[in-house]
Coordinates of C-alpha atoms in Angstrom, one line a residue:
M1 CA -180.8 97.1 -173.2
A2 CA -179.3 100.4 -172.1
I3 CA -176.7 100.3 -169.3
L4 CA -177.6 103.8 -168.0
N5 CA -181.2 104.7 -167.3
D6 CA -182.7 108.2 -167.0
E7 CA -181.9 108.3 -163.3
D8 CA -178.3 107.4 -163.9
L9 CA -177.9 110.1 -166.6
A10 CA -179.5 112.7 -164.4
F11 CA -177.1 111.8 -161.6
W12 CA -174.2 111.9 -164.0
N13 CA -175.2 115.4 -165.2
E14 CA -175.6 116.7 -161.7
N15 CA -172.6 115.1 -159.9
G16 CA -170.1 114.4 -162.7
Y17 CA -169.8 110.7 -162.0
V18 CA -171.9 107.6 -162.3
V19 CA -171.5 104.0 -161.0
I20 CA -172.2 100.9 -163.2
H21 CA -172.7 97.8 -161.0
D22 CA -171.5 94.4 -162.0
A23 CA -169.6 95.8 -165.0
V24 CA -167.5 92.6 -165.4
P25 CA -167.9 89.0 -164.3
V26 CA -166.3 87.9 -160.9
E27 CA -163.8 85.8 -162.7
N28 CA -162.5 88.8 -164.5
L29 CA -161.9 90.6 -161.2
T30 CA -160.2 87.6 -159.7
A31 CA -157.8 87.3 -162.7
V32 CA -156.6 90.9 -162.4
I33 CA -156.2 90.6 -158.6
D34 CA -154.1 87.5 -159.1
E35 CA -152.0 89.3 -161.7
V36 CA -151.4 92.3 -159.4
W37 CA -150.1 90.1 -156.6
A38 CA -147.9 88.1 -159.0
F39 CA -146.5 91.3 -160.5
L40 CA -145.8 92.7 -157.1
G41 CA -144.2 89.4 -155.9
M42 CA -146.0 89.8 -152.6
D43 CA -147.9 87.4 -150.3
R44 CA -151.5 88.8 -150.3
Q45 CA -152.1 87.0 -146.9
D46 CA -149.1 88.6 -145.2
P47 CA -149.6 92.4 -144.5
D48 CA -145.9 92.7 -143.6
D49 CA -145.0 91.8 -147.2
W50 CA -147.0 94.7 -148.7
Y51 CA -144.3 97.4 -148.3
H52 CA -141.4 96.9 -150.7
D53 CA -140.5 97.4 -154.3
P54 CA -142.0 97.2 -156.9
M55 CA -144.9 98.6 -154.8
R56 CA -145.1 102.4 -155.3
K57 CA -146.2 105.0 -152.8
G58 CA -149.8 105.6 -153.6
G59 CA -150.3 102.1 -154.9
M60 CA -149.9 102.5 -158.7
V61 CA -149.0 99.1 -160.2
E62 CA -146.9 99.4 -163.3
M63 CA -148.4 96.7 -165.4
Y64 CA -150.4 97.6 -168.5
Q65 CA -150.9 94.8 -171.0
T66 CA -151.9 91.6 -169.1
Q67 CA -154.7 89.4 -170.3
G68 CA -156.8 90.2 -167.2
L69 CA -156.5 93.9 -167.8
W70 CA -157.5 93.5 -171.4
N71 CA -160.4 91.2 -170.6
N72 CA -161.9 94.0 -168.6
R73 CA -161.2 96.6 -171.2
Q74 CA -162.8 94.6 -174.0
H75 CA -165.8 93.5 -171.9
A76 CA -169.1 94.4 -173.6
R77 CA -170.7 96.0 -170.6
V78 CA -167.7 98.3 -170.0
H79 CA -167.6 99.4 -173.6
E80 CA -171.4 99.9 -173.8
A81 CA -171.3 102.1 -170.7
F82 CA -168.7 104.4 -172.1
S83 CA -170.5 104.4 -175.5
E84 CA -173.7 105.7 -173.9
I85 CA -171.8 108.6 -172.2
W86 CA -170.0 109.5 -175.4
G87 CA -173.0 108.9 -177.7
R88 CA -171.0 106.7 -180.0
E89 CA -169.6 103.2 -180.1
D90 CA -166.4 103.9 -182.1
L91 CA -164.0 104.3 -179.2
W92 CA -160.5 103.5 -178.3
V93 CA -159.7 102.2 -174.8
S94 CA -156.9 103.5 -172.6
M95 CA -154.0 101.2 -171.7
D96 CA -153.7 102.2 -168.0
R97 CA -152.6 100.5 -164.8
A98 CA -154.0 98.8 -161.8
N99 CA -153.8 100.1 -158.2
C100 CA -152.9 98.3 -155.0
K101 CA -152.8 100.8 -152.2
P102 CA -151.7 99.3 -148.8
P103 CA -152.9 100.6 -145.5
M104 CA -151.0 103.3 -143.7
R105 CA -149.1 101.8 -140.7
P106 CA -147.2 103.5 -137.9
D107 CA -144.2 101.3 -138.4
K108 CA -144.2 102.0 -142.2
P109 CA -144.3 105.8 -142.3
E110 CA -142.3 106.0 -145.5
W111 CA -145.3 104.3 -147.3
D112 CA -147.9 106.8 -146.0
H113 CA -150.0 108.4 -148.6
D114 CA -152.8 110.8 -147.6
G115 CA -154.4 110.7 -150.9
M116 CA -155.0 113.7 -153.2
I117 CA -157.5 115.8 -155.2
H118 CA -156.3 116.8 -158.7
W119 CA -157.0 116.8 -162.4
D120 CA -155.2 114.6 -164.9
L121 CA -154.9 117.6 -167.3
D122 CA -153.6 121.2 -167.3
T123 CA -156.8 123.1 -166.6
S124 CA -155.2 126.4 -167.6
K125 CA -155.3 125.5 -171.3
R126 CA -158.3 126.3 -173.4
P127 CA -160.4 124.9 -174.9
I128 CA -160.9 121.9 -172.6
P129 CA -162.6 119.3 -174.7
F130 CA -165.1 116.8 -173.1
G131 CA -163.5 113.7 -171.7
V132 CA -164.1 111.0 -169.1
Q133 CA -162.1 108.7 -166.9
G134 CA -162.9 105.5 -165.1
V135 CA -162.0 103.1 -162.4
L136 CA -163.1 99.5 -161.8
Y137 CA -163.3 98.3 -158.2
L138 CA -161.6 94.9 -158.1
E139 CA -162.8 94.2 -154.5
D140 CA -165.3 95.7 -152.1
T141 CA -163.8 99.0 -151.0
T142 CA -164.9 100.9 -147.9
E143 CA -164.6 104.7 -147.3
D144 CA -161.5 104.2 -145.2
Q145 CA -159.8 101.9 -147.7
G146 CA -158.1 104.5 -149.9
T147 CA -161.2 104.6 -152.2
F148 CA -161.9 107.1 -155.0
Q149 CA -162.9 110.6 -153.8
C150 CA -164.1 113.6 -155.7
V151 CA -165.8 117.0 -155.4
P152 CA -169.3 116.1 -156.7
G153 CA -170.7 118.6 -159.2
F154 CA -167.5 120.5 -159.6
H155 CA -167.5 120.0 -163.4
R156 CA -170.5 122.2 -163.6
D157 CA -169.0 125.0 -161.4
F158 CA -165.5 124.8 -162.8
E159 CA -165.5 128.0 -164.9
D160 CA -167.2 130.1 -162.2
W161 CA -164.7 128.7 -159.7
V162 CA -161.7 129.6 -161.9
R163 CA -162.9 133.2 -162.1
R164 CA -162.6 133.4 -158.3
Q165 CA -159.1 132.0 -158.2
P166 CA -155.7 133.9 -158.4
A167 CA -154.0 134.0 -161.8
D168 CA -151.2 131.8 -160.5
R169 CA -153.4 129.0 -159.3
D170 CA -152.2 125.4 -159.6
A171 CA -153.7 124.2 -162.8
R172 CA -153.6 120.5 -161.7
K173 CA -154.5 120.7 -158.0
P174 CA -157.4 122.9 -156.8
D175 CA -157.4 124.9 -153.7
L176 CA -160.0 122.9 -151.6
T177 CA -161.1 125.9 -149.6
D178 CA -164.9 125.9 -149.6
L179 CA -165.0 122.7 -151.6
Q180 CA -166.5 119.5 -150.2
T181 CA -164.9 116.2 -151.1
K182 CA -166.7 112.9 -151.0
K183 CA -165.4 109.4 -150.7
I184 CA -167.1 106.8 -152.9
P185 CA -167.1 103.3 -151.5
G186 CA -168.0 100.5 -153.9
K187 CA -168.6 96.8 -154.5
A188 CA -166.4 94.5 -156.4
G189 CA -167.2 95.0 -160.1
D190 CA -168.4 98.6 -159.8
L191 CA -167.2 100.8 -162.7
L192 CA -167.1 104.4 -161.7
I193 CA -166.9 106.8 -164.7
W194 CA -166.3 110.5 -164.0
H195 CA -166.1 113.8 -166.0
R196 CA -162.5 114.8 -166.6
L197 CA -163.1 118.3 -165.0
L198 CA -164.3 116.6 -161.8
A199 CA -161.5 117.2 -159.2
H200 CA -160.7 113.7 -157.9
G201 CA -158.2 111.3 -156.5
N202 CA -157.7 108.5 -154.1
S203 CA -157.9 108.8 -150.4
A204 CA -156.0 107.7 -147.3
N205 CA -156.1 104.0 -146.6
T206 CA -156.7 103.7 -142.8
S207 CA -158.2 100.3 -143.0
G208 CA -156.5 97.0 -142.6
K209 CA -156.8 95.9 -146.2
P210 CA -155.3 97.1 -149.5
R211 CA -157.4 99.0 -152.1
L212 CA -157.4 97.2 -155.4
A213 CA -158.7 98.8 -158.6
Q214 CA -158.1 99.0 -162.4
Y215 CA -158.2 102.3 -164.3
I216 CA -160.1 102.2 -167.6
T217 CA -161.3 105.0 -169.9
M218 CA -162.4 105.4 -173.5
S219 CA -162.4 108.2 -176.0
P220 CA -163.3 108.5 -179.7
A221 CA -161.3 106.4 -182.0
H222 CA -159.1 108.0 -184.7
F223 CA -158.5 105.1 -187.1
D224 CA -157.3 107.4 -189.8
N225 CA -154.4 108.6 -187.6
S226 CA -152.0 105.9 -188.6
T227 CA -149.2 107.2 -186.3
A228 CA -151.4 107.1 -183.3
R229 CA -152.9 103.7 -184.2
Q230 CA -149.5 102.1 -184.8
A231 CA -148.2 103.4 -181.5
R232 CA -151.1 101.9 -179.7
I233 CA -150.6 98.5 -181.5
K234 CA -147.0 98.6 -180.5
L235 CA -147.8 99.1 -176.8
W236 CA -150.1 96.0 -176.9
R237 CA -147.8 93.8 -179.1
D238 CA -144.6 94.6 -177.1
R239 CA -146.3 94.8 -173.7
L240 CA -145.2 98.4 -173.1
N241 CA -146.4 101.3 -170.9
P242 CA -147.6 104.5 -172.6
S243 CA -145.1 107.3 -172.9
G244 CA -144.9 110.2 -170.5
K245 CA -143.9 110.8 -167.0
A246 CA -147.3 109.8 -165.7
F247 CA -146.6 106.2 -166.8
P248 CA -143.0 105.3 -165.6
G249 CA -143.4 101.6 -166.3
D250 CA -141.6 98.6 -164.8
E251 CA -137.8 98.5 -164.9
R252 CA -137.9 94.7 -164.6
R253 CA -140.0 94.3 -167.8
W254 CA -142.0 91.7 -166.0
E255 CA -144.7 91.7 -168.7
A256 CA -142.1 91.0 -171.5
D257 CA -142.3 87.3 -170.7
N258 CA -146.0 87.1 -171.5
D259 CA -147.5 86.8 -175.0
P260 CA -149.6 89.7 -176.2
A261 CA -153.1 89.6 -174.7
Q262 CA -155.7 87.8 -176.8
L263 CA -158.3 90.2 -178.2
T264 CA -161.9 89.7 -179.1
D265 CA -163.4 91.3 -182.2
R266 CA -164.5 94.2 -179.9
G267 CA -161.0 94.3 -178.3
R268 CA -159.3 94.6 -181.7
K269 CA -161.5 97.7 -182.5
L270 CA -160.9 99.2 -179.1
L271 CA -157.2 98.9 -179.6
G272 CA -157.2 100.1 -183.2
L273 CA -156.2 96.9 -185.0
D274 CA -159.6 97.0 -186.8
S275 CA -161.9 99.8 -187.7
W276 CA -165.4 100.2 -186.3

């Protein structure tokens, strides 16, 4: 049975994002939440304990290869949703992080993060190939809880918008003048997939609870590219973060004490160990 119906696909085409409910089982969500708090070394019941290293401003959690993260990456419903958007099943999954964004507090101003709207690519370079990104809501997340936000439909208007911008525009952060952002609350287990040209980000957390999420995306596999494939396998096998300044990693190497995540047959293909 298809994950996305005609209404979902029409919404995707119009708005540039779509939400898949109950993308993974509750126990999968609980496992990653437990891993996040263990990684951070924080008491989830004590709000005063949410504001110290290794927490990062903005909430990025520098763990990448835990069993819980991989169980969500290799879950059938997640893969099938991305497959329907790409129109093919032979995909590789990203090895991205979790997010735990604590609330803003008057007595913790150094941890304030107002959120942002950006792109995760240089939009000045052409051509811009099709691509998608995704985030899994690990807990129910309200509009004031630092949730995902975007400019709906911007992927359709992007080229016209660019023509109206100065030549020296910021290629990673749009001028939001005349653009309407929207915060997208969600339920635990919601998987939100968005078009890579959709200006997006997380928002300010003015609630009393942290925002918990896992980033997941998929793109076409390149099994014949041995260099890329072996690099991906090494990340999984050695519990490493991807290269690049966007993924600084964990100086403590907390994950090094764990065994490599166990992979299903689907997971082996999504990593690149096996071909589709």
